[in-house]
Coordinates of C-alpha atoms in Angstrom, one line a residue:
Chain A
G25 CA 126.0 -34.0 119.4
Q26 CA 129.3 -34.9 121.1
Q27 CA 130.8 -32.5 123.6
L28 CA 133.9 -30.7 122.3
N29 CA 136.9 -30.2 124.5
Q30 CA 137.2 -26.4 125.0
S31 CA 140.0 -24.8 127.0
P32 CA 140.7 -23.0 129.2
Q33 CA 137.5 -23.3 131.2
S34 CA 138.0 -19.7 132.5
M35 CA 140.5 -16.9 132.4
F36 CA 141.2 -13.7 134.1
I37 CA 143.0 -11.2 131.9
Q38 CA 144.3 -7.7 132.1
E39 CA 142.7 -5.1 129.9
G40 CA 144.9 -4.8 126.8
E41 CA 146.1 -8.4 126.8
D42 CA 145.6 -10.9 124.1
V43 CA 143.4 -13.9 124.8
S44 CA 143.5 -17.4 123.2
M45 CA 141.2 -20.3 123.6
N46 CA 140.8 -23.5 121.6
C47 CA 138.5 -26.5 120.9
T48 CA 139.4 -30.0 120.0
S49 CA 137.3 -32.9 118.8
S50 CA 137.7 -36.6 118.1
S51 CA 135.6 -36.2 115.0
I52 CA 136.1 -34.3 111.8
F53 CA 134.0 -31.2 111.2
N54 CA 133.4 -29.2 108.1
T55 CA 132.2 -26.1 109.9
W56 CA 133.5 -24.4 113.1
L57 CA 131.6 -21.6 114.7
W58 CA 132.5 -19.3 117.6
Y59 CA 129.8 -17.7 119.8
K60 CA 129.8 -15.2 122.7
Q61 CA 127.1 -15.2 125.3
D62 CA 126.4 -12.3 127.7
P63 CA 124.4 -12.8 130.9
G64 CA 120.7 -13.0 130.2
E65 CA 121.2 -13.2 126.4
G66 CA 121.4 -15.9 123.8
P67 CA 124.7 -16.9 122.2
V68 CA 125.8 -14.5 119.4
L69 CA 127.7 -15.8 116.4
L70 CA 131.1 -14.2 116.1
I71 CA 132.9 -16.1 113.4
A72 CA 132.2 -19.0 111.1
L73 CA 134.9 -21.1 109.4
Y74 CA 134.4 -23.5 106.5
K75 CA 137.7 -24.8 105.2
A76 CA 140.7 -26.5 106.9
G77 CA 143.4 -24.0 107.5
E78 CA 141.1 -21.0 107.1
L79 CA 142.0 -17.9 109.1
T80 CA 139.2 -15.4 109.6
S81 CA 139.1 -12.1 111.4
N82 CA 136.2 -10.0 112.8
G83 CA 137.6 -6.8 114.3
R84 CA 139.9 -7.8 117.2
L85 CA 138.8 -11.4 116.9
T86 CA 140.7 -14.0 114.8
A87 CA 139.8 -17.7 114.5
Q88 CA 141.3 -20.5 112.6
F89 CA 140.0 -23.9 111.3
G90 CA 142.6 -26.5 112.1
I91 CA 144.3 -28.4 109.3
T92 CA 143.2 -31.7 110.8
R93 CA 139.6 -30.4 110.8
K94 CA 139.5 -31.6 114.4
D95 CA 140.3 -28.3 116.1
S96 CA 139.9 -24.6 116.1
F97 CA 141.1 -21.6 118.1
L98 CA 139.9 -18.1 118.8
N99 CA 142.1 -15.1 119.6
I100 CA 141.0 -11.8 121.0
S101 CA 143.6 -9.1 120.7
A102 CA 143.9 -6.0 123.0
S103 CA 141.0 -7.1 125.3
I104 CA 138.6 -4.5 126.6
P105 CA 136.0 -4.7 129.4
S106 CA 133.2 -5.5 127.1
D107 CA 134.9 -8.7 126.0
V108 CA 133.7 -10.2 129.3
G109 CA 131.4 -13.2 128.7
I110 CA 131.3 -16.8 127.9
Y111 CA 132.7 -18.0 124.6
F112 CA 131.6 -21.2 123.0
C113 CA 133.0 -23.2 120.1
A114 CA 130.7 -25.3 118.0
G115 CA 131.4 -27.8 115.2
R116 CA 129.2 -29.2 112.5
P117 CA 130.0 -32.5 110.8
T118 CA 129.3 -33.1 107.1
N119 CA 125.7 -33.8 106.2
D120 CA 124.3 -33.0 109.6
Y121 CA 122.5 -29.8 110.8
K122 CA 123.3 -30.5 114.4
L123 CA 126.1 -28.6 116.2
S124 CA 128.4 -30.0 118.9
F125 CA 129.3 -27.4 121.5
G126 CA 132.2 -26.9 123.8
A127 CA 131.5 -26.3 127.5
G128 CA 132.5 -22.6 127.2
T129 CA 135.4 -20.3 128.2
T130 CA 134.5 -17.7 130.8
V131 CA 136.5 -14.5 130.2
T132 CA 136.8 -11.9 132.9
V133 CA 138.7 -8.7 132.3
R134 CA 140.4 -6.8 135.0
A135 CA 140.3 -3.1 134.3
Chain B
D2 CA 116.8 -7.7 109.8
A3 CA 114.9 -9.1 112.8
G4 CA 116.7 -11.9 114.5
V5 CA 115.1 -15.0 116.1
I6 CA 112.2 -13.9 118.2
Q7 CA 111.1 -15.8 121.3
S8 CA 108.3 -15.3 123.7
P9 CA 107.8 -15.0 126.5
R10 CA 111.2 -13.9 127.8
H11 CA 110.4 -15.0 131.3
E12 CA 107.8 -17.5 132.5
V13 CA 107.1 -18.5 136.1
T14 CA 104.6 -21.2 136.6
E15 CA 103.5 -23.8 139.2
M16 CA 104.3 -27.4 139.0
G17 CA 101.7 -29.3 137.0
Q18 CA 100.8 -26.4 134.7
E19 CA 101.2 -26.4 131.0
V20 CA 103.9 -24.2 129.5
T21 CA 104.1 -23.1 125.9
L22 CA 107.2 -21.4 124.5
R23 CA 107.1 -19.7 121.1
C24 CA 109.7 -19.0 118.4
K25 CA 109.8 -17.1 115.1
P26 CA 112.9 -18.0 113.1
I27 CA 114.8 -15.7 110.8
S28 CA 112.9 -15.4 107.5
G29 CA 114.5 -17.7 104.9
H30 CA 116.1 -20.0 107.3
N31 CA 115.0 -23.6 106.7
S32 CA 116.2 -25.2 110.0
L33 CA 115.0 -24.6 113.5
F34 CA 116.4 -25.8 116.8
W35 CA 115.2 -25.9 120.4
Y36 CA 117.9 -25.9 123.1
R37 CA 117.8 -26.0 126.9
Q38 CA 120.6 -24.4 128.9
T39 CA 121.4 -25.1 132.6
M40 CA 124.5 -24.5 134.7
M41 CA 124.8 -28.2 135.3
R42 CA 124.3 -29.6 131.8
G43 CA 125.2 -26.6 129.6
L44 CA 123.5 -26.3 126.2
E45 CA 121.5 -29.3 125.2
L46 CA 119.7 -29.8 121.9
L47 CA 116.1 -30.9 122.4
I48 CA 114.8 -31.2 118.9
Y49 CA 115.4 -29.7 115.4
F50 CA 113.3 -29.2 112.3
N51 CA 114.3 -29.0 108.7
N52 CA 111.7 -27.5 106.3
N53 CA 109.1 -27.7 109.1
V54 CA 109.6 -31.4 109.6
P55 CA 111.0 -32.8 112.9
I56 CA 114.3 -34.5 112.0
D57 CA 115.8 -35.5 115.4
D58 CA 113.9 -35.4 118.7
S59 CA 116.3 -37.7 120.6
G60 CA 117.1 -34.8 123.0
M61 CA 113.5 -34.4 124.2
P62 CA 113.8 -35.5 127.8
E63 CA 110.3 -37.0 128.3
D64 CA 106.9 -37.4 126.8
R65 CA 105.9 -34.3 128.7
F66 CA 107.9 -32.3 126.1
S67 CA 106.5 -31.7 122.6
A68 CA 107.4 -29.4 119.8
K69 CA 105.6 -28.3 116.6
M70 CA 106.4 -26.3 113.6
P71 CA 103.1 -25.7 111.7
N72 CA 104.8 -23.3 109.2
A73 CA 108.1 -21.9 108.3
S74 CA 107.7 -18.8 110.5
F75 CA 106.5 -20.3 113.8
S76 CA 107.4 -23.1 116.3
T77 CA 106.3 -24.0 119.8
L78 CA 107.8 -26.0 122.6
K79 CA 105.2 -27.3 125.1
I80 CA 105.8 -28.9 128.5
Q81 CA 102.8 -30.6 130.0
P82 CA 102.8 -31.1 132.9
S83 CA 105.7 -28.9 134.0
E84 CA 108.0 -29.9 136.9
P85 CA 110.6 -27.9 138.9
R86 CA 113.5 -29.7 137.2
D87 CA 112.3 -28.2 133.9
S88 CA 113.5 -24.8 135.1
A89 CA 116.1 -23.6 132.7
V90 CA 116.7 -21.2 129.8
Y91 CA 115.2 -22.4 126.6
F92 CA 116.7 -21.1 123.3
C93 CA 115.4 -21.3 119.8
A94 CA 117.8 -21.0 117.0
S95 CA 117.5 -21.0 113.2
S96 CA 120.1 -21.7 110.6
N97 CA 120.8 -20.8 107.0
H98 CA 122.0 -23.2 104.2
R99 CA 125.6 -22.8 105.5
G100 CA 124.7 -24.2 108.8
E101 CA 125.3 -21.0 110.8
Q102 CA 122.9 -21.1 113.7
Y103 CA 121.5 -17.8 115.1
F104 CA 120.0 -17.9 118.6
G105 CA 117.1 -16.0 120.0
P106 CA 117.2 -14.2 123.4
G107 CA 115.8 -17.2 125.2
T108 CA 112.9 -17.9 127.6
R109 CA 113.8 -18.2 131.3
L110 CA 111.5 -20.7 132.7
T111 CA 111.0 -21.1 136.5
V112 CA 108.7 -23.9 137.7
T113 CA 107.9 -23.7 141.4

């Protein structure tokens, strides 16, 4: 699948701060997924979004499916040390099982 | 529930040897995906199956790579002969009817 534009590429944040990252695409998707990958592990699904405009939370994580269906963002509130990792967005077009992935956002938390 | 299971977790082999990676998808998932992840190229889709049938293998790099899914609970990715540039982490993922893909822990392959 096509590569999505994910930003920022990396970020250093202070513990307790809020974090935002986003993904954009030139194509329309009908599903947006957000994953977190820890070193030596596989990506873990955090949040799945299915409708334009949808806003979904999972604990301190909140993600939104953009109205144009070409973008999505992920917020992490009140970051803690275990939020360190690489976050990937992924989009799925209609009638296709394949996902397109962003290049990832590396989050490092300063204690 | 058990997630996607992959074996082995680590594999070190010499160039020219055959390598077989194994995957057991989540029960009830009807699609299975094989990915390769490297620092340089990120996450690349190699091949995916739907209902045990290969649907898209356009990501398979060369004829040295082959994948099979003989039944709904097992898949293999084989590299024969292996080369140093095949060194990477190989992930298997399975998805449900909503398209949510769940990844296994990966196999770290090193070809010397």
